Coordinates of C-alpha atoms and ligand atoms in Angstrom, one line a residue:
M1 CA -54.0 13.3 10.6
A2 CA -55.5 16.2 8.6
S3 CA -58.5 15.3 6.6
S4 CA -58.7 16.5 3.0
T5 CA -62.4 17.3 3.0
R6 CA -63.4 20.9 3.6
P7 CA -65.3 21.4 6.9
L8 CA -69.0 22.1 6.5
L9 CA -69.7 25.7 7.4
V10 CA -73.1 26.4 9.0
D11 CA -74.1 29.9 10.0
V12 CA -76.5 29.8 13.0
H13 CA -76.6 33.6 13.5
T14 CA -77.8 35.3 10.3
H15 CA -80.8 37.6 9.9
I16 CA -83.4 38.7 7.5
Y17 CA -86.2 41.2 7.2
P18 CA -88.6 39.5 4.8
P19 CA -90.3 41.9 2.3
T20 CA -93.6 42.0 4.3
Y21 CA -91.7 43.0 7.5
M22 CA -89.9 45.7 5.5
D23 CA -93.2 47.1 4.4
L24 CA -94.4 47.1 8.0
L25 CA -91.4 49.1 9.0
R26 CA -91.8 51.5 6.1
R27 CA -95.3 52.3 7.2
R28 CA -94.3 53.3 10.7
E29 CA -93.4 56.7 12.1
Q30 CA -92.1 55.5 15.5
I31 CA -89.0 53.3 15.9
P32 CA -88.6 50.6 14.7
K33 CA -89.0 52.2 11.2
V34 CA -87.5 52.4 7.8
V35 CA -87.0 55.9 6.4
K36 CA -85.2 57.5 3.4
N37 CA -82.2 59.7 4.0
N38 CA -81.3 62.8 2.0
E39 CA -79.7 60.7 -0.7
G40 CA -82.8 58.6 -1.1
N41 CA -81.3 55.5 0.5
E42 CA -83.4 53.5 3.0
M43 CA -82.2 53.5 6.6
V44 CA -83.5 51.3 9.4
V45 CA -83.9 53.1 12.7
L46 CA -84.2 50.4 15.4
L47 CA -82.5 51.2 18.7
K48 CA -83.5 53.7 21.4
E49 CA -80.0 55.3 20.9
E50 CA -81.2 56.2 17.4
E51 CA -83.9 58.6 18.6
G52 CA -82.9 62.2 18.8
K53 CA -79.7 63.9 17.7
G54 CA -76.2 62.5 17.1
A55 CA -74.5 60.0 14.9
N56 CA -77.1 57.4 15.6
S57 CA -80.1 59.5 14.6
K58 CA -79.6 58.5 11.0
G59 CA -80.0 54.8 11.7
R60 CA -78.2 52.2 9.6
P61 CA -78.4 51.5 5.8
V62 CA -80.8 48.7 5.0
G63 CA -80.8 47.2 1.5
P64 CA -81.5 44.0 -0.4
Q65 CA -79.0 42.1 1.8
Y66 CA -81.8 42.2 4.4
Y67 CA -84.7 41.0 2.3
D68 CA -83.5 39.5 -1.0
R69 CA -82.7 35.7 -0.8
E70 CA -80.2 35.9 -3.7
E71 CA -78.1 38.4 -1.7
K72 CA -78.0 36.0 1.3
I73 CA -76.9 33.2 -1.0
K74 CA -74.2 35.4 -2.6
F75 CA -72.9 36.3 0.8
M76 CA -72.9 32.7 1.8
D77 CA -71.0 31.8 -1.4
A78 CA -68.5 34.6 -1.0
H79 CA -67.6 33.2 2.5
G80 CA -67.9 29.4 1.9
I81 CA -71.0 29.1 4.0
D82 CA -72.8 25.9 3.1
V83 CA -75.9 26.3 5.2
S84 CA -77.6 29.2 7.0
V85 CA -80.3 29.0 9.8
V86 CA -81.9 32.4 9.3
S87 CA -83.8 34.4 11.9
L88 CA -85.9 37.5 11.8
A89 CA -83.7 40.4 13.0
N90 CA -84.6 42.5 16.0
P91 CA -86.9 43.8 17.2
W92 CA -89.0 40.9 15.8
L93 CA -92.7 41.4 16.6
D94 CA -92.1 43.0 20.0
F95 CA -93.7 46.3 19.1
L96 CA -97.0 45.1 17.7
E97 CA -100.4 44.9 19.4
A98 CA -101.4 41.3 20.4
A99 CA -103.8 40.7 17.6
E100 CA -101.4 42.1 15.0
A101 CA -98.5 40.0 16.4
V102 CA -100.6 36.8 16.1
S103 CA -101.3 37.3 12.4
A104 CA -97.8 38.7 11.7
A105 CA -96.1 35.6 13.3
R106 CA -98.4 33.3 11.3
E107 CA -97.6 35.0 8.0
L108 CA -93.9 35.3 8.8
N109 CA -93.5 31.7 9.7
A110 CA -95.2 30.6 6.4
D111 CA -92.9 33.1 4.5
L112 CA -89.8 31.6 6.2
Q113 CA -90.8 28.1 5.2
S114 CA -91.2 29.1 1.6
Y115 CA -88.0 31.2 1.8
C116 CA -86.1 28.0 2.7
S117 CA -88.0 25.3 0.8
T118 CA -88.3 27.0 -2.6
Y119 CA -84.6 27.7 -2.9
S120 CA -82.7 25.5 -5.3
P121 CA -79.3 26.4 -6.6
P122 CA -79.2 27.5 -10.3
S123 CA -77.5 24.9 -12.4
S124 CA -75.0 27.6 -13.4
S125 CA -74.2 28.3 -9.7
R126 CA -70.7 29.7 -9.3
N127 CA -70.4 27.8 -6.0
S128 CA -68.2 24.8 -6.5
F129 CA -68.1 23.6 -2.9
T130 CA -71.7 22.9 -1.9
P131 CA -73.4 20.0 -3.7
Q132 CA -76.3 21.1 -5.9
T133 CA -78.7 18.8 -4.0
Q134 CA -77.9 20.1 -0.5
K135 CA -80.5 22.1 1.4
R136 CA -78.9 25.4 2.2
L137 CA -81.5 27.3 4.1
F138 CA -83.3 26.6 7.4
A139 CA -84.9 29.1 9.8
F140 CA -85.9 30.0 13.3
G141 CA -89.6 30.9 13.4
S142 CA -91.2 33.8 15.5
L143 CA -93.8 33.8 18.2
P144 CA -96.3 36.6 19.1
L145 CA -94.4 37.4 22.3
V146 CA -96.0 40.7 23.3
P147 CA -97.8 42.0 26.4
G148 CA -101.4 41.0 26.6
I149 CA -101.1 38.0 24.4
K150 CA -103.0 34.8 25.4
T151 CA -100.8 31.9 26.2
E152 CA -102.9 29.7 23.9
E153 CA -102.1 32.0 21.0
V154 CA -98.4 31.6 21.6
L155 CA -98.8 27.8 21.9
E156 CA -100.6 27.8 18.6
A157 CA -97.6 29.5 17.0
V158 CA -95.2 26.9 18.6
R159 CA -97.4 24.2 17.0
Q160 CA -97.2 26.0 13.6
V161 CA -93.4 26.3 13.8
K162 CA -93.1 22.6 14.7
E163 CA -95.1 21.7 11.7
L164 CA -93.1 23.7 9.2
S165 CA -90.3 21.4 8.1
Y166 CA -87.6 24.0 7.4
L167 CA -88.2 25.8 10.8
R168 CA -86.0 24.3 13.5
G169 CA -86.4 26.8 16.3
I170 CA -87.6 30.1 17.5
V171 CA -85.9 33.4 17.7
M172 CA -86.7 35.3 20.9
G173 CA -85.7 38.7 22.5
T174 CA -85.2 39.2 26.2
K175 CA -88.6 40.6 27.1
G176 CA -90.7 37.4 26.9
V177 CA -94.3 38.6 27.0
G178 CA -93.2 41.9 28.5
K179 CA -91.7 41.0 31.8
G180 CA -88.5 39.2 30.9
L181 CA -87.4 35.6 30.5
D182 CA -87.9 34.9 34.2
D183 CA -91.6 35.7 34.1
P184 CA -93.8 32.8 35.4
A185 CA -96.1 33.5 32.4
M186 CA -93.3 32.1 30.2
E187 CA -93.5 28.7 31.9
P188 CA -96.1 27.0 29.6
I189 CA -94.3 28.5 26.6
Y190 CA -91.0 27.0 27.7
A191 CA -92.7 23.7 28.3
A192 CA -94.3 23.6 24.9
I193 CA -91.0 24.6 23.1
A194 CA -89.0 22.0 25.0
E195 CA -91.7 19.4 24.2
A196 CA -91.5 20.3 20.5
G197 CA -87.7 19.9 20.5
L198 CA -87.3 23.4 19.0
V199 CA -84.1 25.4 19.7
V200 CA -84.7 28.9 21.1
F201 CA -82.2 31.5 19.8
V202 CA -82.1 34.2 22.4
H203 CA -81.0 37.6 21.0
P204 CA -80.7 41.1 22.4
H205 CA -82.2 44.3 21.2
Y206 CA -82.8 46.7 24.0
G207 CA -79.3 47.1 25.4
I208 CA -78.8 48.7 28.9
E209 CA -79.0 52.3 30.0
N210 CA -76.4 54.5 28.5
A211 CA -75.0 55.5 31.9
F212 CA -71.7 56.9 33.1
G213 CA -71.1 59.4 30.3
E214 CA -72.6 61.5 27.6
Q215 CA -70.4 61.4 24.6
D216 CA -71.8 60.3 21.3
N217 CA -70.1 57.0 20.4
G218 CA -72.2 56.1 17.4
H219 CA -73.5 52.5 17.6
A220 CA -70.2 51.1 19.1
L221 CA -71.2 50.9 22.8
A222 CA -74.8 50.0 22.2
L223 CA -73.8 47.1 20.1
G224 CA -70.5 46.2 21.7
L225 CA -71.6 46.4 25.3
G226 CA -75.3 47.0 25.6
F227 CA -76.4 44.1 23.5
P228 CA -74.2 41.4 25.2
F229 CA -74.9 42.8 28.7
E230 CA -78.6 42.6 27.9
T231 CA -78.2 38.9 27.1
T232 CA -76.1 38.4 30.2
I233 CA -78.7 39.8 32.5
A234 CA -81.7 38.1 30.8
I235 CA -80.1 34.7 30.9
A236 CA -78.8 35.1 34.5
R237 CA -82.3 35.9 35.5
L238 CA -83.7 32.9 33.6
I239 CA -81.3 30.6 35.3
L240 CA -81.8 32.1 38.7
S241 CA -85.6 31.7 38.4
G242 CA -85.1 28.0 38.0
V243 CA -86.2 27.7 34.3
L244 CA -83.4 25.2 33.5
D245 CA -84.3 23.1 36.6
R246 CA -87.9 22.9 35.6
H247 CA -87.2 22.5 31.9
P248 CA -83.9 20.6 31.6
T249 CA -84.6 19.7 28.0
L250 CA -85.1 23.3 26.9
K251 CA -82.5 24.1 24.2
L252 CA -81.3 27.7 24.4
L253 CA -78.7 29.1 21.9
L254 CA -77.3 32.4 23.1
A255 CA -76.3 35.2 20.8
H256 CA -72.8 36.7 20.9
S257 CA -71.6 33.8 23.0
A258 CA -73.9 34.8 25.9
G259 CA -72.1 38.2 26.3
A260 CA -70.4 38.5 29.6
L261 CA -72.1 35.5 31.2
P262 CA -69.1 33.0 30.9
A263 CA -66.6 35.6 32.2
L264 CA -68.8 36.5 35.2
S265 CA -70.3 33.1 36.0
S266 CA -68.0 32.3 39.0
R267 CA -68.6 35.8 40.4
L268 CA -72.3 35.3 40.0
S269 CA -72.1 31.9 41.6
S270 CA -70.3 33.4 44.6
C271 CA -72.9 36.3 44.9
I272 CA -75.7 33.7 44.9
V273 CA -74.2 31.4 47.6
H274 CA -73.5 34.4 49.8
D275 CA -77.0 35.7 49.5
P276 CA -79.5 34.2 52.0
H277 CA -82.3 35.3 49.7
V278 CA -81.3 33.2 46.7
K279 CA -78.8 30.7 47.9
D280 CA -81.2 27.8 48.0
R281 CA -83.0 28.6 44.7
L282 CA -81.2 26.3 42.3
Q283 CA -80.6 22.5 42.3
N284 CA -77.0 23.1 41.2
D285 CA -74.3 25.6 41.4
F286 CA -75.0 28.5 39.0
R287 CA -72.0 27.5 36.8
Y288 CA -73.5 24.1 36.1
Y289 CA -76.2 25.6 33.9
L290 CA -73.7 27.1 31.5
G291 CA -73.1 23.6 30.3
Q292 CA -76.8 23.2 29.5
L293 CA -76.8 26.1 27.0
W294 CA -75.5 26.5 23.4
Y295 CA -73.4 29.5 22.2
D296 CA -72.7 31.1 18.9
A297 CA -69.1 31.7 18.2
V298 CA -69.6 35.4 17.5
T299 CA -66.8 36.6 19.8
Y300 CA -64.4 38.1 17.2
G301 CA -61.3 36.8 19.0
P302 CA -59.8 33.4 19.8
E303 CA -59.0 34.2 23.4
E304 CA -62.6 35.2 24.1
L305 CA -63.8 32.1 22.3
A306 CA -61.4 29.9 24.3
L307 CA -62.8 31.5 27.5
V308 CA -66.3 30.5 26.6
E309 CA -65.3 27.0 25.8
R310 CA -63.3 26.5 29.0
V311 CA -66.1 27.9 31.2
V312 CA -68.6 25.6 29.5
S313 CA -66.2 22.6 29.5
R314 CA -65.9 22.7 33.3
A315 CA -69.7 23.2 33.9
N316 CA -70.3 19.6 34.9
N317 CA -67.9 19.9 37.8
Y318 CA -70.5 22.1 39.3
E319 CA -73.3 19.7 39.3
G320 CA -75.0 19.8 42.7
T321 CA -74.9 22.4 45.4
D322 CA -72.1 23.9 47.4
D323 CA -71.4 21.0 49.6
Q324 CA -71.7 18.4 46.8
L325 CA -69.3 19.9 44.3
A326 CA -66.4 17.9 42.8
F327 CA -63.3 17.7 45.0
V328 CA -60.7 20.3 44.4
D329 CA -57.1 19.4 45.3
R330 CA -55.7 22.8 46.3
V331 CA -52.1 21.7 46.1
N332 CA -52.2 19.6 42.9
G333 CA -54.7 21.6 41.0
R334 CA -58.0 20.6 39.5
A335 CA -57.3 17.3 37.7
D336 CA -61.0 16.8 36.9
L337 CA -61.3 19.9 34.8
L338 CA -61.6 18.1 31.6
A339 CA -63.3 14.9 30.4
P340 CA -61.2 11.7 30.7
E341 CA -59.6 11.8 27.2
G342 CA -58.8 15.5 27.4
V343 CA -61.8 16.3 25.2
F344 CA -63.2 19.7 25.9
P345 CA -66.9 19.2 26.3
G346 CA -67.6 22.9 25.8
V347 CA -66.6 22.5 22.2
E348 CA -69.9 20.6 21.5
R349 CA -71.9 23.7 22.6
I350 CA -70.4 26.4 20.3
M351 CA -71.5 27.2 16.7
F352 CA -70.2 29.5 14.0
G353 CA -72.3 32.6 13.2
T354 CA -71.9 35.8 11.2
D355 CA -74.7 38.3 12.3
H356 CA -75.1 39.0 8.6
P357 CA -76.3 41.5 7.3
F358 CA -75.2 43.6 10.2
F359 CA -71.5 44.7 10.4
P360 CA -70.9 45.0 6.6
P361 CA -67.6 46.4 5.4
L362 CA -67.7 50.2 5.5
E363 CA -65.9 50.5 2.1
G364 CA -68.1 48.6 -0.4
S365 CA -66.6 46.7 -3.3
P366 CA -68.2 47.3 -6.8
D367 CA -69.5 43.7 -6.6
P368 CA -70.5 43.1 -3.0
S369 CA -70.9 39.4 -3.7
Q370 CA -67.2 39.1 -4.3
Q371 CA -66.2 40.8 -1.1
R372 CA -65.2 39.1 2.1
W373 CA -66.5 40.7 5.3
K374 CA -64.0 41.5 8.1
S375 CA -66.7 40.7 10.7
V376 CA -67.0 37.2 9.3
D377 CA -63.3 36.6 8.9
E378 CA -62.6 37.7 12.4
N379 CA -65.0 35.0 13.7
L380 CA -63.6 32.4 11.4
D381 CA -60.1 33.3 12.5
A382 CA -61.2 33.1 16.1
I383 CA -62.3 29.5 15.6
A384 CA -59.0 28.7 13.8
G385 CA -57.0 30.3 16.6
V386 CA -58.3 28.8 19.8
A387 CA -55.3 27.3 21.6
G388 CA -55.7 23.6 22.1
W389 CA -58.3 23.0 19.4
G390 CA -57.4 20.7 16.5
E391 CA -59.2 19.9 13.3
G392 CA -61.9 17.9 15.1
E393 CA -62.9 20.7 17.4
R394 CA -62.9 23.2 14.5
R395 CA -65.1 21.0 12.4
K396 CA -67.7 20.7 15.2
V397 CA -67.8 24.4 15.8
M398 CA -67.8 25.3 12.1
G399 CA -70.8 23.0 11.3
G400 CA -70.9 19.6 12.9
N401 CA -72.6 20.9 16.1
A402 CA -75.2 22.7 14.2
V403 CA -76.0 19.7 12.1
E404 CA -76.6 17.8 15.3
L405 CA -78.5 20.4 17.3
F406 CA -80.9 21.3 14.4
G407 CA -81.1 17.9 12.9
L408 CA -80.0 19.3 9.5
E409 CA -80.3 16.9 6.6
I410 CA -76.9 17.3 5.1
Ligands
URA1 N1 -77.4 45.3 15.2 C1 -78.6 44.9 15.3 O1 -79.5 45.7 15.5 N2 -78.9 43.6 15.4 C2 -78.0 42.7 15.2 O2 -78.3 41.5 15.3 C3 -76.7 43.1 15.1 C4 -76.4 44.4 15.1
ZN2 ZN1 -77.8 39.2 15.5

C-alpha cells in the first residue's frame, strides 16, 4: 500500500569549495586554479585536459554555488532535498606540499563543521517540506593524502574528523599518498578509518589517458568515461590487493556507482581465476567484494542503476573461492540469485546523489533557485524507473540507506 509521507531525500554526492579553498585556487598559476575569463567571470581550471588549446582550455564557470551555503540550500529546496552530506570537490588537497596539506586539512575540517553546525533555517523559509528543526547539512572531511606525508599526520586528521560531530566520513581521490589505493602505505590509514567507523567517499579526478583519437570533445569524454574508469581501476586494484579481506569493516562509498566495475566484475573475476599470478590472492571470488561496498545512484538511467543493483544483490553468492561457490543449476537456472523473500540486497547499498554544483543547466533561469536541474531529475527518474523496485526500495535509495550508513539524526 502506498504511504502518504514523502520519502526523505538525502544527497550523498554534493560538493563545495569553501571560501578559503577558493582563495587558494585564485592564488595559483598552475592547475588547479581559478582564473577570470574575458568577461570577468571566474572559471575553475582543474583537469589535465584543460591545459593547452581547445574547448577545455577555458575551464568551467565557478560561482557562488560552489562556496555560498545559501546557494546550496536554495538548490536543495528547489529539488526537495532534505539533507546533504557535502564533500570538498576534486582535486581536494592532492596538489599541496605535505606541510601545507596538514594545515589545510585541519582548517578545512573545522570550516566544514561550522558550515554544517551553524546552519539553521530562517523562520521565513520557503521550504514547506523539511521540518525547521531538522539538521540539513553533514559533511565528509579531508585528509592530507599527499606524497611524503607522515602516516601519523594522516592519523591525526582521522582523529580530528572523528571528533567533529557533523563530519561522518572522508572524501578521497584515487591516488592515496601518491601510489594509489593499493599502496601498502595506506594500510594503517584504512585501519584507522575503519576503527573510527567513518565512511570513505572515493571520487575520481585524474581520468585515464585520452587515447585512441585526437578530436576535441570538450569535457564529455573526460567526465563521462575518464572519471568512471579511473574509479573502476582504482577500486579493482584496492580489492585485488586484499584491502577488503584485511579490513572487512571499512566502509567505501563509490562515486558514479563505481563506474564500470559492476558491468565488468564477472569478466574481472574470470581474468583473476585464470591468472596463476593472482588467482590465490583473495579469500573470495572478486564479485563477492562488490557486496561489501556502497554506491551512489549517479547513473543517469534506470537500466544502468538496475544493473548495479543486480550485480550487488548477487554478490553474496560469490562468497568463497572458485570451488566453494554456491551451486548453479544449469538447467533450472539460478534460484539462489535473490534473498529468500525476493528482497534485492543490493538496494541497501545504493544512495541518491546529485554531483552538485557540477552539471548545471546550460541555459540559466533568471532565478537559479527556482530552476530544476536536468542532471538531478535524470537521477531521480532513474531511481523511480528501476524495474522491480517498489516504494520500499525507492525510499531506501532516496534517503533511508544514507540515514543508516551515516547515522544521520533525522
Ligand atoms: N566534474 C568535476 O570536476 N568533478 C565532479 O565531481 C563532477 C564533474
Ligand atoms: Zn562529484
